[in-house]
mmCIF file of C-alpha atoms and ligand atoms in Angstrom:
data_model
loop_
_atom_site.group_PDB
_atom_site.id
_atom_site.type_symbol
_atom_site.label_atom_id
_atom_site.label_comp_id
_atom_site.label_asym_id
_atom_site.label_seq_id
_atom_site.Cartn_x
_atom_site.Cartn_y
_atom_site.Cartn_z
ATOM 1 C CA MET A 1 25.908 85.940 -149.934
ATOM 2 C CA LYS A 2 25.872 81.329 -149.184
ATOM 3 C CA LYS A 3 27.522 81.269 -152.644
ATOM 4 C CA ILE A 4 31.316 82.421 -151.687
ATOM 5 C CA ILE A 5 31.052 80.175 -149.227
ATOM 6 C CA LEU A 6 30.242 77.140 -151.664
ATOM 7 C CA LEU A 7 32.967 78.615 -153.456
ATOM 8 C CA SER A 8 35.691 79.152 -150.700
ATOM 9 C CA VAL A 9 34.433 75.252 -149.577
ATOM 10 C CA LEU A 10 34.952 73.793 -153.024
ATOM 11 C CA PHE A 11 38.661 75.801 -152.919
ATOM 12 C CA LEU A 12 39.853 74.280 -149.988
ATOM 13 C CA SER A 13 38.384 70.661 -151.174
ATOM 14 C CA GLN A 14 40.486 71.233 -154.386
ATOM 15 C CA MET A 15 43.691 73.013 -152.708
ATOM 16 C CA ILE A 16 43.625 69.983 -150.217
ATOM 17 C CA PHE A 17 42.974 66.584 -152.195
ATOM 18 C CA ALA A 18 40.696 64.459 -150.912
ATOM 19 C CA GLN A 19 38.973 66.270 -147.539
ATOM 20 C CA PHE A 20 36.554 64.656 -145.578
ATOM 21 C CA PRO A 21 34.445 67.275 -143.193
ATOM 22 C CA VAL A 22 34.788 65.644 -139.497
ATOM 23 C CA TRP A 23 33.096 68.892 -138.311
ATOM 24 C CA ILE A 24 31.003 71.587 -139.643
ATOM 25 C CA ASN A 25 28.891 74.394 -137.744
ATOM 26 C CA SER A 26 26.985 76.943 -140.283
ATOM 27 C CA PHE A 27 26.228 79.107 -136.754
ATOM 28 C CA ASP A 28 22.757 79.556 -138.921
ATOM 29 C CA THR A 29 20.491 79.049 -135.810
ATOM 30 C CA PRO A 30 20.828 79.752 -131.710
ATOM 31 C CA ALA A 31 20.321 75.511 -132.107
ATOM 32 C CA ASP A 32 24.010 75.846 -134.113
ATOM 33 C CA LEU A 33 25.387 76.645 -130.116
ATOM 34 C CA GLN A 34 24.005 73.748 -128.175
ATOM 35 C CA GLY A 35 26.684 72.476 -126.015
ATOM 36 C CA TRP A 36 28.876 75.757 -126.571
ATOM 37 C CA THR A 37 29.630 77.586 -122.996
ATOM 38 C CA PHE A 38 30.154 81.272 -122.908
ATOM 39 C CA TYR A 39 31.795 83.390 -121.041
ATOM 40 C CA ASP A 40 31.116 86.929 -120.391
ATOM 41 C CA THR A 41 34.099 87.358 -118.028
ATOM 42 C CA ASN A 42 34.009 91.309 -117.935
ATOM 43 C CA GLY A 43 29.958 90.923 -116.906
ATOM 44 C CA ASN A 44 29.184 93.832 -119.297
ATOM 45 C CA GLY A 45 26.184 91.778 -120.753
ATOM 46 C CA ASN A 46 27.861 92.113 -124.069
ATOM 47 C CA GLY A 47 30.118 88.809 -125.616
ATOM 48 C CA TRP A 48 29.719 86.288 -127.969
ATOM 49 C CA THR A 49 26.240 85.606 -129.620
ATOM 50 C CA GLN A 50 24.537 84.007 -132.633
ATOM 51 C CA GLY A 51 22.459 85.805 -134.804
ATOM 52 C CA GLN A 52 22.790 87.835 -137.490
ATOM 53 C CA ASN A 53 25.914 89.456 -139.105
ATOM 54 C CA ILE A 54 26.541 92.734 -138.254
ATOM 55 C CA TYR A 55 28.154 95.217 -140.572
ATOM 56 C CA HIS A 56 28.737 99.015 -141.950
ATOM 57 C CA ASN A 57 26.614 99.407 -144.766
ATOM 58 C CA GLY A 58 27.917 102.703 -145.197
ATOM 59 C CA THR A 59 25.457 104.918 -143.420
ATOM 60 C CA SER A 60 25.126 103.138 -140.316
ATOM 61 C CA LEU A 61 25.676 99.705 -138.380
ATOM 62 C CA ALA A 62 23.251 97.029 -139.926
ATOM 63 C CA TYR A 63 21.836 93.569 -139.477
ATOM 64 C CA GLY A 64 23.275 91.778 -142.274
ATOM 65 C CA THR A 65 21.461 88.154 -143.606
ATOM 66 C CA SER A 66 23.846 85.389 -142.543
ATOM 67 C CA GLY A 67 23.866 83.272 -139.079
ATOM 68 C CA VAL A 68 26.920 84.497 -137.153
ATOM 69 C CA LEU A 69 29.014 83.190 -134.439
ATOM 70 C CA ARG A 70 29.638 87.375 -133.515
ATOM 71 C CA HIS A 71 31.541 88.841 -131.352
ATOM 72 C CA SER A 72 30.544 93.414 -131.549
ATOM 73 C CA ILE A 73 31.667 95.738 -129.362
ATOM 74 C CA ASN A 74 29.334 98.394 -131.370
ATOM 75 C CA LEU A 75 25.720 98.708 -131.220
ATOM 76 C CA VAL A 76 23.052 98.536 -134.159
ATOM 77 C CA PRO A 77 23.147 101.277 -135.940
ATOM 78 C CA THR A 78 25.096 103.088 -133.664
ATOM 79 C CA GLY A 79 27.170 103.555 -130.164
ATOM 80 C CA ASN A 80 28.971 101.046 -128.516
ATOM 81 C CA ALA A 81 28.700 98.525 -125.555
ATOM 82 C CA THR A 82 28.761 99.466 -122.033
ATOM 83 C CA GLY A 83 32.149 98.355 -120.808
ATOM 84 C CA PHE A 84 33.759 98.242 -124.282
ATOM 85 C CA ALA A 85 37.004 99.038 -123.488
ATOM 86 C CA GLY A 86 37.199 96.069 -121.192
ATOM 87 C CA GLU A 87 36.059 93.179 -123.120
ATOM 88 C CA ASN A 88 37.468 90.009 -121.817
ATOM 89 C CA ASP A 89 34.990 87.122 -122.969
ATOM 90 C CA TRP A 90 35.843 83.644 -124.097
ATOM 91 C CA ILE A 91 33.559 80.824 -125.810
ATOM 92 C CA VAL A 92 34.081 77.051 -125.968
ATOM 93 C CA SER A 93 32.712 74.885 -128.116
ATOM 94 C CA PRO A 94 31.301 71.066 -127.100
ATOM 95 C CA GLU A 95 33.782 68.365 -127.504
ATOM 96 C CA ILE A 96 34.865 67.278 -130.932
ATOM 97 C CA ASP A 97 35.840 63.896 -131.458
ATOM 98 C CA LEU A 98 38.638 63.302 -133.880
ATOM 99 C CA THR A 99 39.504 59.861 -133.156
ATOM 100 C CA ASN A 100 38.042 58.569 -136.691
ATOM 101 C CA ALA A 101 40.107 61.809 -138.612
ATOM 102 C CA GLY A 102 43.802 61.428 -140.094
ATOM 103 C CA GLY A 103 46.548 62.644 -142.444
ATOM 104 C CA THR A 104 46.418 66.534 -142.794
ATOM 105 C CA ILE A 105 43.475 67.814 -140.857
ATOM 106 C CA THR A 106 42.455 71.300 -141.143
ATOM 107 C CA LEU A 107 40.547 73.439 -139.484
ATOM 108 C CA ALA A 108 38.277 76.999 -141.500
ATOM 109 C CA GLY A 109 36.708 79.507 -140.566
ATOM 110 C CA TYR A 110 34.947 81.700 -142.545
ATOM 111 C CA ILE A 111 35.567 85.782 -141.420
ATOM 112 C CA GLY A 112 34.296 88.622 -142.090
ATOM 113 C CA ARG A 113 34.381 92.047 -140.447
ATOM 114 C CA GLN A 114 31.926 94.452 -139.788
ATOM 115 C CA ARG A 115 33.758 97.900 -140.596
ATOM 116 C CA SER A 116 35.506 98.958 -143.492
ATOM 117 C CA SER A 117 38.242 99.706 -141.088
ATOM 118 C CA HIS A 118 38.794 97.109 -139.452
ATOM 119 C CA ALA A 119 41.403 95.884 -141.533
ATOM 120 C CA SER A 120 42.727 92.954 -138.637
ATOM 121 C CA VAL A 121 40.077 90.035 -137.729
ATOM 122 C CA SER A 122 42.856 88.067 -136.279
ATOM 123 C CA ARG A 123 41.533 85.924 -133.582
ATOM 124 C CA ASP A 124 43.689 83.370 -131.564
ATOM 125 C CA LEU A 125 42.260 79.773 -130.764
ATOM 126 C CA TYR A 126 42.709 77.901 -128.041
ATOM 127 C CA ILE A 127 42.757 73.884 -128.553
ATOM 128 C CA PHE A 128 42.281 72.182 -125.468
ATOM 129 C CA VAL A 129 42.799 67.950 -125.520
ATOM 130 C CA SER A 130 40.395 65.952 -123.534
ATOM 131 C CA THR A 131 41.935 63.364 -121.185
ATOM 132 C CA PHE A 132 41.324 60.624 -118.723
ATOM 133 C CA GLN A 133 42.495 62.869 -116.125
ATOM 134 C CA LYS A 134 41.009 65.742 -117.416
ATOM 135 C CA PRO A 135 37.923 65.403 -120.219
ATOM 136 C CA VAL A 136 36.026 68.790 -119.969
ATOM 137 C CA PRO A 137 38.435 72.117 -119.754
ATOM 138 C CA GLY A 138 37.390 74.617 -117.429
ATOM 139 C CA LEU A 139 37.373 78.584 -118.683
ATOM 140 C CA ALA A 140 40.583 78.405 -116.098
ATOM 141 C CA ASP A 141 42.282 75.894 -118.569
ATOM 142 C CA PHE A 142 41.804 78.350 -121.796
ATOM 143 C CA GLN A 143 42.999 81.204 -119.648
ATOM 144 C CA GLN A 144 46.300 79.026 -118.541
ATOM 145 C CA LEU A 145 46.674 78.625 -122.782
ATOM 146 C CA ALA A 146 46.239 82.129 -123.316
ATOM 147 C CA ASP A 147 48.599 83.147 -120.687
ATOM 148 C CA ALA A 148 51.525 80.908 -120.585
ATOM 149 C CA GLN A 149 50.406 79.096 -124.095
ATOM 150 C CA SER A 150 51.025 75.699 -121.658
ATOM 151 C CA GLY A 151 49.124 73.510 -120.766
ATOM 152 C CA ASN A 152 46.942 70.943 -122.543
ATOM 153 C CA GLY A 153 46.851 71.784 -125.924
ATOM 154 C CA ALA A 154 47.609 74.350 -128.216
ATOM 155 C CA THR A 155 47.323 78.112 -130.046
ATOM 156 C CA TYR A 156 46.356 78.928 -132.961
ATOM 157 C CA ARG A 157 45.395 81.967 -134.898
ATOM 158 C CA PHE A 158 42.336 82.541 -137.348
ATOM 159 C CA SER A 159 44.070 85.589 -139.494
ATOM 160 C CA ALA A 160 42.400 86.081 -142.692
ATOM 161 C CA SER A 161 43.156 90.083 -142.454
ATOM 162 C CA ASN A 162 45.231 89.787 -145.818
ATOM 163 C CA ASN A 163 42.386 88.269 -147.854
ATOM 164 C CA LEU A 164 39.046 89.652 -146.839
ATOM 165 C CA PRO A 165 36.893 91.031 -149.223
ATOM 166 C CA SER A 166 35.896 94.456 -149.681
ATOM 167 C CA ASP A 167 32.185 93.930 -149.540
ATOM 168 C CA LEU A 168 31.698 93.986 -145.646
ATOM 169 C CA THR A 169 28.380 91.361 -145.950
ATOM 170 C CA GLN A 170 30.930 88.641 -147.215
ATOM 171 C CA PHE A 171 33.446 86.121 -145.864
ATOM 172 C CA ALA A 172 37.464 85.301 -146.137
ATOM 173 C CA GLU A 173 39.048 81.531 -145.498
ATOM 174 C CA SER A 174 40.670 81.327 -142.858
ATOM 175 C CA LEU A 175 42.959 77.614 -142.249
ATOM 176 C CA VAL A 176 44.725 76.207 -139.866
ATOM 177 C CA ASN A 177 46.763 73.022 -139.271
ATOM 178 C CA ILE A 178 45.193 70.816 -136.583
ATOM 179 C CA SER A 179 46.974 68.006 -137.666
ATOM 180 C CA ALA A 180 48.864 67.663 -134.234
ATOM 181 C CA PHE A 181 45.218 66.927 -133.119
ATOM 182 C CA ALA A 182 44.828 63.575 -135.100
ATOM 183 C CA GLY A 183 43.019 60.675 -132.951
ATOM 184 C CA LYS A 184 42.262 63.108 -130.141
ATOM 185 C CA LYS A 185 39.272 64.730 -128.825
ATOM 186 C CA ILE A 186 39.351 68.591 -128.183
ATOM 187 C CA TYR A 187 37.533 71.832 -127.212
ATOM 188 C CA ILE A 188 38.031 75.095 -129.037
ATOM 189 C CA GLY A 189 38.505 78.243 -127.588
ATOM 190 C CA LEU A 190 37.483 81.621 -128.384
ATOM 191 C CA TRP A 191 39.062 84.741 -126.693
ATOM 192 C CA SER A 192 37.762 88.349 -128.023
ATOM 193 C CA ASN A 193 39.474 90.446 -125.716
ATOM 194 C CA ARG A 194 41.167 93.997 -125.563
ATOM 195 C CA VAL A 195 45.062 92.860 -124.546
ATOM 196 C CA SER A 196 46.843 95.641 -126.451
ATOM 197 C CA SER A 197 50.474 93.754 -125.877
ATOM 198 C CA GLY A 198 51.688 90.411 -126.035
ATOM 199 C CA GLY A 199 51.000 89.879 -129.502
ATOM 200 C CA ALA A 200 47.247 88.633 -128.581
ATOM 201 C CA PRO A 201 44.883 90.739 -131.002
ATOM 202 C CA ASN A 202 42.709 93.130 -129.525
ATOM 203 C CA SER A 203 40.545 93.803 -131.965
ATOM 204 C CA GLN A 204 36.669 93.142 -131.601
ATOM 205 C CA ASN A 205 33.951 93.058 -134.416
ATOM 206 C CA ILE A 206 34.169 89.698 -135.625
ATOM 207 C CA ASN A 207 31.548 87.510 -137.644
ATOM 208 C CA ILE A 208 32.534 83.785 -138.040
ATOM 209 C CA ASP A 209 29.953 82.634 -140.857
ATOM 210 C CA GLU A 210 31.209 79.105 -140.497
ATOM 211 C CA MET A 211 34.299 77.048 -138.863
ATOM 212 C CA ALA A 212 34.681 73.396 -139.830
ATOM 213 C CA ILE A 213 37.140 70.495 -139.710
ATOM 214 C CA TYR A 214 38.760 68.887 -142.411
ATOM 215 C CA ALA A 215 40.503 65.646 -142.418
ATOM 216 C CA SER A 216 42.007 63.770 -145.489
ATOM 217 C CA VAL A 217 42.310 60.564 -143.587
ATOM 218 C CA LEU A 218 39.085 59.171 -142.086
ATOM 219 C CA GLY A 219 39.107 55.449 -140.163
ATOM 220 C CA THR A 220 36.299 53.351 -141.224
ATOM 221 C CA LYS A 221 35.373 52.301 -138.224
ATOM 222 C CA GLU A 222 32.181 53.492 -136.088
ATOM 223 C CA VAL A 223 32.695 56.131 -132.917
ATOM 224 C CA LYS A 224 31.503 55.352 -129.674
ATOM 225 C CA LYS A 225 31.883 51.319 -129.716
ATOM 226 C CA GLY A 226 30.060 50.107 -127.061
ATOM 227 C CA LYS A 227 26.990 52.193 -128.149
ATOM 228 C CA ALA A 228 23.466 52.331 -130.031
ATOM 229 C CA LEU A 229 24.737 54.000 -133.110
ATOM 230 C CA SER A 230 22.417 55.176 -136.508
ATOM 231 C CA LYS A 231 22.331 52.659 -138.913
ATOM 232 C CA ILE A 232 21.536 52.338 -142.902
ATOM 233 C CA ILE A 233 18.676 49.925 -143.253
ATOM 234 C CA GLU A 234 19.300 49.197 -146.777
ATOM 235 C CA ASN A 235 22.999 49.691 -148.592
ATOM 236 C CA PRO A 236 23.784 49.873 -151.273
ATOM 237 C CA VAL A 237 20.581 52.099 -151.643
ATOM 238 C CA SER A 238 18.487 52.721 -154.993
ATOM 239 C CA SER A 239 16.342 55.380 -155.009
ATOM 240 C CA SER A 240 15.516 56.066 -150.831
ATOM 241 C CA LEU A 241 17.716 56.499 -147.959
ATOM 242 C CA GLN A 242 16.550 55.123 -144.614
ATOM 243 C CA ILE A 243 18.360 55.260 -141.070
ATOM 244 C CA LYS A 244 17.247 54.435 -138.473
ATOM 245 C CA LEU A 245 18.157 57.177 -136.035
ATOM 246 C CA ASP A 246 20.662 56.477 -133.004
ATOM 247 C CA ALA A 247 18.589 57.009 -129.488
ATOM 248 C CA ALA A 248 21.022 59.509 -128.758
ATOM 249 C CA LEU A 249 20.368 62.049 -131.366
ATOM 250 C CA ARG A 250 17.102 63.922 -131.093
ATOM 251 C CA GLU A 251 15.469 63.246 -133.938
ATOM 252 C CA ASN A 252 12.952 66.632 -134.428
ATOM 253 C CA ASN A 253 16.977 68.866 -134.015
ATOM 254 C CA THR A 254 18.545 66.249 -136.441
ATOM 255 C CA THR A 255 19.992 67.012 -139.981
ATOM 256 C CA ILE A 256 21.179 65.108 -142.809
ATOM 257 C CA ASN A 257 24.763 66.467 -144.499
ATOM 258 C CA ILE A 258 25.190 64.621 -147.374
ATOM 259 C CA TYR A 259 29.310 64.561 -148.775
ATOM 260 C CA ASN A 260 30.580 63.072 -151.730
ATOM 261 C CA MET A 261 33.808 61.496 -151.626
ATOM 262 C CA GLY A 262 35.814 64.604 -152.845
ATOM 263 C CA GLY A 263 34.479 66.355 -149.339
ATOM 264 C CA GLN A 264 32.066 68.334 -150.967
ATOM 265 C CA GLN A 265 28.660 69.227 -149.312
ATOM 266 C CA ILE A 266 25.756 68.602 -151.815
ATOM 267 C CA PHE A 267 22.954 67.699 -150.099
ATOM 268 C CA LYS A 268 21.082 69.133 -146.607
ATOM 269 C CA THR A 269 17.809 68.129 -145.281
ATOM 270 C CA LYS A 270 15.938 67.960 -141.879
ATOM 271 C CA TYR A 271 15.873 64.053 -140.432
ATOM 272 C CA SER A 272 13.157 62.099 -142.001
ATOM 273 C CA LYS A 273 13.133 57.872 -142.043
ATOM 274 C CA ASN A 274 13.332 58.149 -146.148
ATOM 275 C CA ILE A 275 15.002 60.907 -147.769
ATOM 276 C CA ASN A 276 15.047 60.927 -151.818
ATOM 277 C CA VAL A 277 18.759 60.175 -153.344
ATOM 278 C CA SER A 278 17.181 58.835 -156.428
ATOM 279 C CA GLU A 279 18.994 61.920 -158.479
ATOM 280 C CA PHE A 280 22.272 61.288 -156.955
ATOM 281 C CA PRO A 281 25.095 59.770 -159.382
ATOM 282 C CA ALA A 282 26.088 56.417 -158.707
ATOM 283 C CA GLY A 283 29.010 56.019 -156.058
ATOM 284 C CA THR A 284 29.906 56.603 -152.315
ATOM 285 C CA TYR A 285 29.173 58.988 -150.054
ATOM 286 C CA ILE A 286 29.309 60.200 -146.966
ATOM 287 C CA VAL A 287 26.039 61.285 -144.695
ATOM 288 C CA GLU A 288 26.420 62.998 -141.551
ATOM 289 C CA LEU A 289 23.504 62.866 -139.050
ATOM 290 C CA SER A 290 23.806 65.969 -136.465
ATOM 291 C CA ASP A 291 21.484 67.198 -133.763
ATOM 292 C CA ALA A 292 24.460 69.714 -133.023
ATOM 293 C CA MET A 293 25.281 67.961 -129.807
ATOM 294 C CA ILE A 294 26.202 64.591 -131.185
ATOM 295 C CA SER A 295 27.304 63.570 -134.474
ATOM 296 C CA GLU A 296 27.456 60.342 -136.681
ATOM 297 C CA ARG A 297 28.892 59.816 -139.885
ATOM 298 C CA LEU A 298 27.903 56.907 -142.003
ATOM 299 C CA LYS A 299 29.106 55.423 -145.438
ATOM 300 C CA PHE A 300 26.134 54.432 -148.647
ATOM 301 C CA ILE A 301 26.616 53.548 -151.761
ATOM 302 C CA LYS A 302 24.134 54.760 -154.332
ATOM 303 C CA LYS A 303 23.473 52.207 -157.019
HETATM 304 CA CA1 LIG B 401 32.082 91.235 -122.047
HETATM 305 CA CA1 LIG B 402 26.792 80.767 -140.879
#
């Protein structure tokens, strides 16, 4: 199942030349939703959640093996959540910092359906721009975006309905151009609702295997001026990449992702003081340090 996602990323990076990852969430573990805010607005105990994907195996609904962000009105193995007809649930991301991102900025979602009869898994996305007056949006700000499509942000739509794989355990790539938010700090809100008019899709039962933002231009300045940042102790690197971690990053929760200059992820591991990169070809790489709350990116050269 992973394979298609890696291929999708490969495809994306080939399609849009030199895409740098700015933000990636694989939704693989509950820790991946740290900092996200959940709103079960109709109070039925059912809403957006992290867990295994749900799909129909031909006989009944079952859990798959992918860690996803999902919204389901169907229960496993059968039946519906109580009060599903009134679903009106939101989830809002933590702040996503695009101050270092420019050029073409693409938001990618890897989306799967839960039943073969659900041809559409379109989902509106609401993007709120952080400002000095209102740095952190509340639910009402997103509801205003959804209602009037006004306010401090914009509406987009994930729409994977035309290229959904017939295999319900697989995911289709949906791309949204969010270049308008270059240099800004944003929040992404997802709404799962039963609105039947006005154009907002009312289909539920969605699995999102991964969301990512890629930029064609990445500033070289490091973000968060004036604060302690992670540092690469010796750069260029011969065999062991040594990183002194920013105190703001929680060591036990920090993941290391390494990308080549084509924007492809080539390595992932838990943080440790010495990371063996002796097998890497000589060249320039971007290492991303992330503890789900905070991400930092550093460049290094492999000798
Ligand atoms: Ca709900
Ligand atoms: Ca995943």
